[in-house]
Short mmCIF file of C-alpha atoms in Angstrom, two decimals:
data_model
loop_
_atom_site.label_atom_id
_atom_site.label_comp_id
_atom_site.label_asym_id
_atom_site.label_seq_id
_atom_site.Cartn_x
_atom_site.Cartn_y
_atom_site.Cartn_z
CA UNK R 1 64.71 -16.08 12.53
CA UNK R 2 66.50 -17.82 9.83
CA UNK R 3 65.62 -15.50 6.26
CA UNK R 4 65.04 -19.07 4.55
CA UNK R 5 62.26 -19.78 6.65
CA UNK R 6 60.60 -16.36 6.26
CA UNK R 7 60.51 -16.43 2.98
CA UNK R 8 58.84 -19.56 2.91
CA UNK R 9 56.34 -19.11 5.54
CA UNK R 10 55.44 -15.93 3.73
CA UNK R 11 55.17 -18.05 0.50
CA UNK R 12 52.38 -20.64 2.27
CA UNK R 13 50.66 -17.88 3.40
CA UNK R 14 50.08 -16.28 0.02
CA UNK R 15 49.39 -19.93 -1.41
CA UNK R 16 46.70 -20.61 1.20
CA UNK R 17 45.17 -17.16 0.28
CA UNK R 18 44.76 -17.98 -3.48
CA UNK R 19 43.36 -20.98 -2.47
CA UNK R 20 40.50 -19.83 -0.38
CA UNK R 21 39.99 -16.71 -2.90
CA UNK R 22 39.69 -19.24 -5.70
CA UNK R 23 37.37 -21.93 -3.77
CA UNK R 24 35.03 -19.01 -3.13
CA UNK R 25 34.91 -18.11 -6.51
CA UNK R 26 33.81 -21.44 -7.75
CA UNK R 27 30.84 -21.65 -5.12
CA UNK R 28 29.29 -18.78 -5.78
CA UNK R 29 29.45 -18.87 -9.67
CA UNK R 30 27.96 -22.18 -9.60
CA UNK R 31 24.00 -21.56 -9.96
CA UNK R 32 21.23 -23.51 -8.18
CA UNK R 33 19.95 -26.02 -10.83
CA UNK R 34 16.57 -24.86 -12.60
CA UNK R 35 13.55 -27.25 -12.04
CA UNK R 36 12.26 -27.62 -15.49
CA UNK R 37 8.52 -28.66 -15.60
CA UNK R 38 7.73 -31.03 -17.74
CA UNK R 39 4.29 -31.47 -19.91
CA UNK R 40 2.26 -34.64 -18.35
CA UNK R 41 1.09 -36.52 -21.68
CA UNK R 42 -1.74 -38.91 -21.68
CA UNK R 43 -0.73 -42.15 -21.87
CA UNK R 44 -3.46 -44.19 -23.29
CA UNK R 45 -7.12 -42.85 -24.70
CA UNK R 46 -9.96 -41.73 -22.84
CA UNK R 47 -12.81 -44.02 -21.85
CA UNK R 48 -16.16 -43.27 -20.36
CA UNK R 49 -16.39 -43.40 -16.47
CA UNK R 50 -19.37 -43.06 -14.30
CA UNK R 51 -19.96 -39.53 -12.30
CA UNK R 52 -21.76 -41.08 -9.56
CA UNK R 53 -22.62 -43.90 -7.91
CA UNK R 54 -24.95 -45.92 -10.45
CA UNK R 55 -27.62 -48.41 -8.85
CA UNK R 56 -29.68 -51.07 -10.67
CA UNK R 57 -32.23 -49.34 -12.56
CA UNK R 58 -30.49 -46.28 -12.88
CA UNK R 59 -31.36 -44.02 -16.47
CA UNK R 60 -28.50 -42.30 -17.88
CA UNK R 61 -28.57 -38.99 -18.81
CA UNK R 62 -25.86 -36.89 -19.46
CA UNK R 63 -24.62 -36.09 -16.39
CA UNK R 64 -24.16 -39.50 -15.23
CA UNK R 65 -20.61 -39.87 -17.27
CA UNK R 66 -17.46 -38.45 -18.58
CA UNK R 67 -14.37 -39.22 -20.16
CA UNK R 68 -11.77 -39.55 -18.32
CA UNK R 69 -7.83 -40.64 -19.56
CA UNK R 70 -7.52 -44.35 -18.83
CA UNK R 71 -4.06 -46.12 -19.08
CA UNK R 72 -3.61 -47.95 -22.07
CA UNK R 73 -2.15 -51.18 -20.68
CA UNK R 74 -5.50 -51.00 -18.82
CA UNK R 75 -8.02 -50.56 -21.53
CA UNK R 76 -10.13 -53.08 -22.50
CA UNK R 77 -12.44 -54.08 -25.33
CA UNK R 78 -15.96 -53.75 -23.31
CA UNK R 79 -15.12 -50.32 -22.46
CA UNK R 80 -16.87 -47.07 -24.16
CA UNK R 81 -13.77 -45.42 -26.21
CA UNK R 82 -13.84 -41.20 -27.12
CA UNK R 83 -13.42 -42.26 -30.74
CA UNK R 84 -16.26 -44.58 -31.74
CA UNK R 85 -18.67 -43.87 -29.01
CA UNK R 86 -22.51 -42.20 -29.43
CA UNK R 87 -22.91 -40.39 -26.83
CA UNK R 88 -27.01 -39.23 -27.71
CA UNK R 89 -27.38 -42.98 -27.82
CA UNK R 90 -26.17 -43.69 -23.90
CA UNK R 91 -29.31 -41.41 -22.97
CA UNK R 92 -31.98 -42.96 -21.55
CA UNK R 93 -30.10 -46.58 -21.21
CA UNK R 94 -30.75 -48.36 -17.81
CA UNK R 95 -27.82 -49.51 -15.87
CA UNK R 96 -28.44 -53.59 -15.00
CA UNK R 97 -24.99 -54.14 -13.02
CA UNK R 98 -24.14 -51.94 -10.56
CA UNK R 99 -21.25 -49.16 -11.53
CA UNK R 100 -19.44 -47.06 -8.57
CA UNK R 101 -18.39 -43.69 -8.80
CA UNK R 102 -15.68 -43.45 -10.99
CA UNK R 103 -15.39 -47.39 -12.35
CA UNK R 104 -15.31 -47.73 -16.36
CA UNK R 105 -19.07 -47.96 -17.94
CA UNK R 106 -18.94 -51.17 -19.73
CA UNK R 107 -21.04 -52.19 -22.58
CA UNK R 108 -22.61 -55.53 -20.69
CA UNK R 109 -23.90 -52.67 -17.83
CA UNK R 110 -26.22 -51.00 -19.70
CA UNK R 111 -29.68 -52.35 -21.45
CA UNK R 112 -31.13 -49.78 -24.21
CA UNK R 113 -34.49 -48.94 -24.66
CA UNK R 114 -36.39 -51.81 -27.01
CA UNK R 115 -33.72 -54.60 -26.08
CA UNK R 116 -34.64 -57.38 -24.09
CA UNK R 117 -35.30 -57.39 -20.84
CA UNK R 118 -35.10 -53.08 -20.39
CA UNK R 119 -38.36 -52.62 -18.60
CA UNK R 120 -37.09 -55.45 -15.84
CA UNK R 121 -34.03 -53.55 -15.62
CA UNK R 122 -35.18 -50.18 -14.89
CA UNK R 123 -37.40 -51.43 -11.90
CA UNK R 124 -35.38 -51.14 -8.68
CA UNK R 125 -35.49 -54.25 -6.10
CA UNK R 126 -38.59 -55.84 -5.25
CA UNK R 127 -40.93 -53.20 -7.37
CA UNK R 128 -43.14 -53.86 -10.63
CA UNK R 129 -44.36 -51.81 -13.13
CA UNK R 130 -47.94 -51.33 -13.72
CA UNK R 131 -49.52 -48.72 -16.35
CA UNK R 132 -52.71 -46.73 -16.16
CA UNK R 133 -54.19 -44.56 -18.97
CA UNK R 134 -54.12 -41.24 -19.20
CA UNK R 135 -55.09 -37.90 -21.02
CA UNK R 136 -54.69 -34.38 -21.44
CA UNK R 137 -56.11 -33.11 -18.67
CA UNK R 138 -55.40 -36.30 -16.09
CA UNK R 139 -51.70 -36.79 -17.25
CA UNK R 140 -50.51 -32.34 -16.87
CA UNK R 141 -50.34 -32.13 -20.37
CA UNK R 142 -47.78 -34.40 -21.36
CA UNK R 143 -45.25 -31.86 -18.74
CA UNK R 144 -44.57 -35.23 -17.55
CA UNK R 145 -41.47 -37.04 -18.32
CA UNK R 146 -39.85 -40.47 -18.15
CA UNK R 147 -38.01 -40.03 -14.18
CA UNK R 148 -40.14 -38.15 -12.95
CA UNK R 149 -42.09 -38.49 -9.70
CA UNK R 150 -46.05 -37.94 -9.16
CA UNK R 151 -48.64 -38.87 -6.83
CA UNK R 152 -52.16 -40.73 -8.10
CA UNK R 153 -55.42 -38.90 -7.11
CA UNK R 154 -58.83 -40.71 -7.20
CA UNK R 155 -61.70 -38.90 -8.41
CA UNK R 156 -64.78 -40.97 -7.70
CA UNK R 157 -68.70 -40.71 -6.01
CA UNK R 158 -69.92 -41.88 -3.27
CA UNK R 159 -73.44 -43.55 -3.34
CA UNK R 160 -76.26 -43.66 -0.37
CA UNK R 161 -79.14 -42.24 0.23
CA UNK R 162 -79.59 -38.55 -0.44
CA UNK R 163 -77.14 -36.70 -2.84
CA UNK R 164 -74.26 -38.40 -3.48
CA UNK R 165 -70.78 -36.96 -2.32
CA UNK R 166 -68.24 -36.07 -4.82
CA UNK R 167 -64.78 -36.77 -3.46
CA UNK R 168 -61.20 -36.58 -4.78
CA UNK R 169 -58.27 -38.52 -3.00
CA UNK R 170 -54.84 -38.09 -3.07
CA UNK R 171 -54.17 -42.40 -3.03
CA UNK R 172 -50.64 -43.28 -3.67
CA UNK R 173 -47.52 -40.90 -3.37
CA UNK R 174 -44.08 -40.26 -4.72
CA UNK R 175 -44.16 -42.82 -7.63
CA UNK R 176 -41.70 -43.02 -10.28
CA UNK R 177 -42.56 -42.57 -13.91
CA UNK R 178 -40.63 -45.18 -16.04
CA UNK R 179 -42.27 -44.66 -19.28
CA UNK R 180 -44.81 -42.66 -20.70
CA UNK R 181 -46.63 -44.76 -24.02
CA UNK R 182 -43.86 -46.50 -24.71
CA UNK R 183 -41.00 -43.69 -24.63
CA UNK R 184 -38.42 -44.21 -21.76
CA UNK R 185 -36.58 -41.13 -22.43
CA UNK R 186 -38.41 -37.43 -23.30
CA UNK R 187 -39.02 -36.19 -26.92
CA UNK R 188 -36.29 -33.27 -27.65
CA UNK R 189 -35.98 -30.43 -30.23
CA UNK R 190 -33.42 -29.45 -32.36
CA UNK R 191 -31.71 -27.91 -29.62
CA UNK R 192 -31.69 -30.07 -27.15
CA UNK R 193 -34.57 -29.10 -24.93
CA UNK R 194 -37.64 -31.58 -23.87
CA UNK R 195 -40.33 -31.29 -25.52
CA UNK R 196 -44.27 -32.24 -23.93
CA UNK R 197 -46.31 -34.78 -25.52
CA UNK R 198 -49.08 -36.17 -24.59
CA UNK R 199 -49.57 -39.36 -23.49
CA UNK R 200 -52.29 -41.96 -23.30
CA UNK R 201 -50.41 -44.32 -20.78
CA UNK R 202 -48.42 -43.91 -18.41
CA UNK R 203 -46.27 -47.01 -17.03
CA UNK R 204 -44.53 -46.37 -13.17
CA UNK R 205 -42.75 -48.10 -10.75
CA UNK R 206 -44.91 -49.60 -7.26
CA UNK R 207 -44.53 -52.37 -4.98
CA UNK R 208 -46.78 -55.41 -5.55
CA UNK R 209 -48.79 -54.09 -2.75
CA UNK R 210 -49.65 -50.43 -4.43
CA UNK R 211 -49.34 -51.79 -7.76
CA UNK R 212 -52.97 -53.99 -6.96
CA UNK R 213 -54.38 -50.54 -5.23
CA UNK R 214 -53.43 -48.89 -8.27
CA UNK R 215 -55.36 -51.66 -10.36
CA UNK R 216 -58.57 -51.45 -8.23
CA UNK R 217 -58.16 -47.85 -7.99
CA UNK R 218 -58.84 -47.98 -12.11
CA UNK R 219 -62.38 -49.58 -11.27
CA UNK R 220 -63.45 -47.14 -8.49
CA UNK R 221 -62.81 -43.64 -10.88
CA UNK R 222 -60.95 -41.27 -12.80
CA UNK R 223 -57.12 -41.56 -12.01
CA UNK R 224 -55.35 -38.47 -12.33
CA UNK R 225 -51.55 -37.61 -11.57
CA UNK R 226 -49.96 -34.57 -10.06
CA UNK R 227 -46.82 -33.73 -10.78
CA UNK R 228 -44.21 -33.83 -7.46
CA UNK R 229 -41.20 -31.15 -6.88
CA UNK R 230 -37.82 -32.65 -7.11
CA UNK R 231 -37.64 -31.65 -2.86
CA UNK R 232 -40.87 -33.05 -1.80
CA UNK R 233 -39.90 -36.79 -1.51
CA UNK R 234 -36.14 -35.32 0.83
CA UNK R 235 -39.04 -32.93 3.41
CA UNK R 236 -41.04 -36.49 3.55
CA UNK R 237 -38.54 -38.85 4.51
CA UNK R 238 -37.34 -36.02 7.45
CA UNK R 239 -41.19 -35.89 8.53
CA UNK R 240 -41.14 -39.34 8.63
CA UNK R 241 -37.69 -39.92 10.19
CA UNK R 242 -38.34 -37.58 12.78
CA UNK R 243 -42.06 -38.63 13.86
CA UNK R 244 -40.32 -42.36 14.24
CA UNK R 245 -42.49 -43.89 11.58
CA UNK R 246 -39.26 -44.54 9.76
CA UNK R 247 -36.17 -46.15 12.18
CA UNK R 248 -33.19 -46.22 10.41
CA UNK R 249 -30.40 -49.20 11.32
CA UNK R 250 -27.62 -48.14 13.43
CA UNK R 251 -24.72 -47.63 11.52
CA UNK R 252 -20.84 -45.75 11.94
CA UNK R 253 -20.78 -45.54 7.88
CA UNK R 254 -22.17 -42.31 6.25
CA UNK R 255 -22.11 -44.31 2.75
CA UNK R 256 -24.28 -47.25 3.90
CA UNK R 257 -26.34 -44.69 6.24
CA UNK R 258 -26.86 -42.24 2.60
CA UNK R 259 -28.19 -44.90 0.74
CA UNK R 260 -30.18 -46.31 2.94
CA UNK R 261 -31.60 -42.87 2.62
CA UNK R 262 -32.08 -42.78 -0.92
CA UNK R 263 -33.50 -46.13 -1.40
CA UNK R 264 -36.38 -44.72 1.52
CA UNK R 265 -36.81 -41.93 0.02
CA UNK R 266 -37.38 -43.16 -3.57
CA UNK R 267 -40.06 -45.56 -2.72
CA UNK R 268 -43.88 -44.86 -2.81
CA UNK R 269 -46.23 -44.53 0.19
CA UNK R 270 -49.74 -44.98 0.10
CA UNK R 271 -50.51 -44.57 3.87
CA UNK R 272 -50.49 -40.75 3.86
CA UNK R 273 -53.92 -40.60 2.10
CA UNK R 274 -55.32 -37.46 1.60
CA UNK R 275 -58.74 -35.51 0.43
CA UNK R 276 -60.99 -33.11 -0.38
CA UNK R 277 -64.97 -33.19 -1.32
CA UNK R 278 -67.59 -31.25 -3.17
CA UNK R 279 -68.25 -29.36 -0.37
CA UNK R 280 -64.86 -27.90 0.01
CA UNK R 281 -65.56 -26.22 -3.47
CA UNK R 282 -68.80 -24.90 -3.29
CA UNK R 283 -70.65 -24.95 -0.37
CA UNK R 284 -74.24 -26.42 -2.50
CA UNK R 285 -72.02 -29.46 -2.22
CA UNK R 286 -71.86 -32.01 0.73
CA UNK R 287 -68.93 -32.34 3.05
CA UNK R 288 -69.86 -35.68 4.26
CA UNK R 289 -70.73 -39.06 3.15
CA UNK R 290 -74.33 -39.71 2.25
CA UNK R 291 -75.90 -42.31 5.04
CA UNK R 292 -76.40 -46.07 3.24
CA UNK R 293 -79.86 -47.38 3.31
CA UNK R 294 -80.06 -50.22 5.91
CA UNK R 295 -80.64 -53.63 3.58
CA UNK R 296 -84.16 -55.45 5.03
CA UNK R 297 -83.31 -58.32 6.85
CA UNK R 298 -84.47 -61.38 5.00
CA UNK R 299 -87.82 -62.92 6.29
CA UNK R 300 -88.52 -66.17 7.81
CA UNK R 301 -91.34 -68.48 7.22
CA UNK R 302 -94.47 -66.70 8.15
CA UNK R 303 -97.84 -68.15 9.13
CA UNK R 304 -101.50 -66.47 8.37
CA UNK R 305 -103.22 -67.03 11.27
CA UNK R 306 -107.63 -66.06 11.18
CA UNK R 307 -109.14 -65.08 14.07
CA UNK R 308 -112.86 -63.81 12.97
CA UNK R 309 -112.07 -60.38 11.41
CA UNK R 310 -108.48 -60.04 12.88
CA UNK R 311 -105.65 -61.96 10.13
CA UNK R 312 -102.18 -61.91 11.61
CA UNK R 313 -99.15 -62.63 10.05
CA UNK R 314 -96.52 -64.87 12.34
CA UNK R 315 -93.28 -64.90 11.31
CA UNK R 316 -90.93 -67.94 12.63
CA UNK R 317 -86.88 -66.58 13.06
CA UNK R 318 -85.24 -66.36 9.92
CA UNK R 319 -85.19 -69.72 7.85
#
């Protein structure tokens, strides 16, 4: 082979391997690129957005809302801003429009206590209010607040002939409180915590049915209220459900089939009536009702008739 050629082949060779040596070189050395995270900043201020799903008649309380960063293209003037915003004076409003879980609380949703048309607002669909007095003993000491739920017991006597029988009913159940005088919202201390007071009248929330048994009820005796736990009205509507007294609609959507569930179970009953009488205290007491005295039956004309000695009295039918 020619030396020439050599000496050039030999020269490639040695070019090729600088070449490689130095491409390698410059991979590795290169490093991956470092992600850098960057700080999210709030565009916008924060505004005051609803925890929950918020029917008509709703009554705030604190855990009904937060703030919540709102873009600031999106903000607008009806909305409750950080800066600005009272938030002890949101407690105890009533929600008149309804407000989704997570949709902006707007100024026009909300009625406060003493403006116009609050009471109306609080009352869910179809009910009325109607307000019965109350005391120390009948109302649980003034332990009873502004949302909370009681039955009404009827303490009354029973007249016929005999002794009459003391009886006390349980009448109407699972009412809502709306107001007790004329506070919506319960009396706090300096820390924060409710406070009883007692009441002389008590205002709560019936349909127009219950709300005229709850007015003749007032005539009959002594109202009283018992206080309800917060799971009695939930084991009810089960009861109920699962006897069949309650059907519920058919339905493939667990949101429209949930409140369907709360509306039921927020609503009063008065057919599950129930009672106890003097002589399931003391046993000198009755345990049933006294019989009533059968009324005379008016009299009819009636004719003297003489026969020697013997008088008669002959009375013709009843007119």
């Amino acid at each position: 082979m020619d030396k020439k050629k050599i000496i050039l082949l030999v020269g490639a060779l040695i070019v090729a391997a600088v070449t490689a040596l130095l491409a390698k070189n410059m991979f590795d050395g290169a490093s991956a690129p470092q992600a850098e995270a960057r700080k999210t900043e709030v565009i916008g201020d924060e505004i005051l957005v609803a925890t929950r799903a918020l029917p008509v008649g709703t009554i705030i309380t604190p855990d009904s809302f937060r703030f919540q960063p709102w873009p600031k293209n999106l903000i607008e003037d009806v909305y409750f801003m950080k800066d600005g915003t009272d938030i002890e004076a949101l407690a105890g409003t009533v929600v008149r429009i309804p407000i989704t879980a997570g949709q902006p609380m707007t100024k026009g949703a909300l009625v406060a206590p003493g403006d116009r048309g609050f009471l109306a607002a609080a009352l869910g669909p179809g009910m009325r209010a109607v307000t019965i007095p109350v005391s120390g003993l009948t109302g649980v000491a003034g332990f009873i607040f502004p949302g909370d739920r009681v039955d009404l017991m009827l303490t009354h006597s029973v007249q016929g002939e005999g002794p009459e029988l003391k009886v006390s009913e349980t009448v109407i159940r699972n009412l809502r409180v709306l107001a007790t005088d004329n506070r919506v919202t319960a009396a706090t201390n300096e820390q924060g915590q409710q406070v009883a007071q007692k009441a002389k009248l008590v205002t709560l929330e019936a349909t127009p049915k219950i709300a005229e048994q709850i007015s003749v009820a007032q005539t009959l005796g002594t109202l009283s209220l018992s206080l309800r736990s917060l799971a009695d009205s939930a084991a009810e509507l089960e009861e109920a459900i699962a006897s069949g007294a309650i059907k519920l609609p058919k339905t493939d959507d667990p949101v429209v089939e949930a409140d369907m569930i709360r509306s039921l179970a927020a609503r009063p009953s008065s057919t599950k009536s129930t009672f106890s009488t003097g002589g399931d205290v003391s046993r000198f007491e009755t345990r049933s009702p006294p019989p009533l005295a059968e009324k005379e039956k008016p009299k009819g004309p009636v004719v003297r008739v003489a026969r020697g000695n013997a008088v008669n009295d002959i009375e013709f039918g009843d007119k």
